[in-house]
Amino acid sequence: LAQPCPAQPCLAQLALPGCVSFNLDTESPTLYSGPRGSYFGYSVDFYSPDHRTVNVLVGAPKANTSQPGIVEGGAVYYCKWPAGGTTCTEIPFDKSSNRKIKITQEPVEFKSNQWFGATVRSYNEKVVACAPLYHWRALKVTQEKDPVGTCYVAVQNFSTYAEYSPCRSDNADPEGQGVCQAGFSLDFTQVSGSKFSWILSVFTAGVVEILDGYDFRALIRKVKGERQTGVAPAEYDDSFLGESLLDFWPGFFSVLITRFTIALFILHRLDDVLVGAPLFMDRESDGKLKEVGQVYLFLQEEAFQFQDPQKLLGTDVFGRYGSAIASLADLNHDGYNDIAIGVPFAGDDGRGKVLIYNGQSTGLNPKPSQVLEEQWSSQAIPSGFGFTLRGASDIDRNDYPDLIVGAFGASKVVVYRARPVVTVHAQLQLNPSIINPENKSCILPESESLVSCFTVEVCATISGHAIPYIVVLNVDLHLDKLKKKGVVERILFLYYHQPQHSFQLVVGKSQHSRCKEFVVYLTDEKEFRDKLTPIGVNLNYSLDESRPLEGLAVKPILNYYTALLSLQAHILLDCGDDNLCIPMLKLSASPDRQQLIIGDEIPLTLIINAKNEGEGAYEAELYVTIPPESDYIGVIRNNEALSKLSCAYKVDNSTQMVVCDLGNPMVAGTNLSVGLRFSVQRLEKADASIRFDLQIKSLTSNLLCSSCRVSHPEQIVLPMTNWESKDKPKKEEDVGPLVQHVYELHNSGPSTISDAVMEVGWPSRYREEYLLYILQIQTDGPLYCWINATINPLQLEVGTTLLYPSTISHLITRREVRLPQPLKRDPTKILNCSNIECTKIYCRVGQLEKRQSAVLKVRSRLWIQTFLKRRNDHYSLHSLVSFAVKEMPYNIQQEELSSAHTAIRTAVIWATPDASLSIPLWVIILAVLVGLLVLAILILVMWKFGFFDRARPPQDDMTDREQLNPEKATEA
């Protein structure tokens, strides 16, 4: 670290220790140092006289200058960037001493301790610096002086200067000038003027007008176009001092001397306001107040209409959180502006720090992405690091904004440059994801033996603003990383015979995906027993920083949320289509005799029968607990009807037992009988009977829970009534019915878990179409989760429906659970991570005490359109969940840490109408009555039209008949 120069500031390139970091470069910041005790760094700003260069301006309000007779008048320094070994130089705003009355030689102004440089601002090649404690004596009898304040303007690369003191006047009354302190704060407006503020008044004047007609001899002058706010009415005076004030925000304890810092940003399309309250006091749980500071963010919804403030609470007592707030523009180029908040007296030693907050759609991320800490001050007084901040300017021209931090107590200024952010879009693919041990298609290079294998493909593309054209990634691939060290590896790289491989991947900015493929093989099944635990393939990558940089460029940095990928492969099991085993184990035993005679030396034989009437049982073992009166002899091997199992004698905590291997797996339909011989000789003090305890243990039987609900709802029946398909859904209800899964990881004890991982494979897409569309993920307990995909990518309007708090869809415990009933097979198509695209949810479980739980809740919608295209096909959607305990908080670690996996099923079925129940009875009766009514009306209409009239013969026929009978006719 360079020592401060006696008269001029000096600078150095500083290498700081690592700290919480994102994209502000903390390894090689630029450090400027000023005269000790000068408050160098009390004010800072960027100075950009043209579009090619950006330098630094630093105010030192207590610096001694060459002005004759002036003590600590203050100065402003010009610091070049890049440093190049040169020192900062003082800008000669004012070289003169106090001006005096010619006749009496009495001074009319007082520049000692005027704090010149307490405020510094620049705009292009214009620079304004102020001395708010500059005193002026009006021409009056008494020798009173007033702190009216004054400012100086410099233009044309510090070749032309002019003074501007709007409060200086010849009016000796308080109304004339008072305690004005002009220049206490200043800024440039958008019309390129400058404004100077003091308590209740604001003066504005154009820089051109200030320079025009300036005369050093004219102490009092009126600048053309100068404007001033009006004086506040009398009711706004300070007569309230000493009186109590009401809180105007709930929980806000007003402090009269609280310094508020206001900053304007564009986090949305409208300007938003940030207000700092560094003396804010927060009440602790015990009722005591602590001064921690607070910052308020007011988001502007419409013009001059603000939301309720987002509150950021400080954590360091007396740290003065919010003393300075600076806009950083879009520091990481994610589309949202970012800010820096100074905490100048934070820490046990009061050295101070600066917190960087990233913007987001809802305001600010409440968790800082980076913490800058003061690392070099050795003085006893606080350095005030973070008291002054200035950002949103690009000093090194890499299209990323940089930050200046002042530490006036240490008389130092630090320039932090932003590093280009590289976003890596990495993909990890396993083909196939289910390994068939019987399918041996690869040849080991050395032994030329056939092995089962699959490929691991790593692909990556890069994106980012102003990043290098070529990026080199250091990639690490870990196979089966969840298995503890010392255990036989289940998979290895074919050509390296190692479970880990590191390589470099060169990716171009304008290139398509760059890929690399590796062949991985399954070791001999005889070398390992665990076939159930998923085989994890983990991908870690980082930027290669060994390549030399051009000029003063800073190293790019990897986007902090994209550095790890993980996939799982599964060994093909004897477990049906879903690759999940549900065995049905049965056990029976009988001795070769029912009575034992004391003193008899004939061994006792137990005939044990073990059956599996379900699916494969992996790592199945028979446990026989031996009573104290007996000793184990061995397995009967001369009987062809009995199986010759491999059994071993073990002692666990003075308990004798025999453990026999039943197979890995104990396949479906297995029926084994084994004979075990025991000597029974210590019967003198025995009870009336002796007891042998027998049990079959299988890792498969401990994985599933039958008493827990698997999904809410468990099945969805299509078609749905009162639901209409929409081509462009806007609300979540437009997609389909609500489907929720809840996973609970419960520690039954007795030990504590300090670290565990849980992974969920969520059925998200099938042939590029959505299945279960994720809307929300919620956690409860010591559980931190992240997802490898975007939640609600279509930005559907999410309703207020909450996750069911009392519905625990599935329970995974560290202890044994009850054996499920066998599932009934049906023609339902099973969709799980082996045949569809799954979204991965990764969770890290913190310390989990005995009888504590960690809960993950996933809220989604069934995408009905996908299933409407496949009518009358039944589906079962499986979300696969697994967990593995990584560490326990004890010096003596358990040899075999718990792990398990299972699936949650959501059935999608199509309704089949029942003939007897398809039409309600009242509908049938109503239809019959309506039919009879229609028939009656029809008959009536036909009758009206004579449809039912009888047909009569014509009259001509009667005449013909009379002619045939003339006699009858004459008589008549």
mmCIF file of C-alpha atoms in Angstrom, residues 99 161-163 213-220:
data_model
loop_
_atom_site.group_PDB
_atom_site.id
_atom_site.type_symbol
_atom_site.label_atom_id
_atom_site.label_comp_id
_atom_site.label_asym_id
_atom_site.label_seq_id
_atom_site.Cartn_x
_atom_site.Cartn_y
_atom_site.Cartn_z
ATOM 1 C CA ARG A 99 -10.795 39.973 0.339
ATOM 2 C CA TYR A 161 -13.270 29.960 -13.463
ATOM 3 C CA ALA A 162 -16.116 31.937 -11.950
ATOM 4 C CA GLU A 163 -17.515 32.306 -8.434
ATOM 5 C CA GLY A 213 -19.666 39.067 -17.139
ATOM 6 C CA TYR A 214 -17.906 37.564 -14.126
ATOM 7 C CA ASP A 215 -15.572 39.991 -12.347
ATOM 8 C CA PHE A 216 -13.457 38.929 -9.402
ATOM 9 C CA ARG A 217 -13.802 42.390 -7.875
ATOM 10 C CA ALA A 218 -17.581 42.281 -7.862
ATOM 11 C CA LEU A 219 -18.447 40.695 -4.525
ATOM 12 C CA ILE A 220 -22.190 41.058 -4.893
#
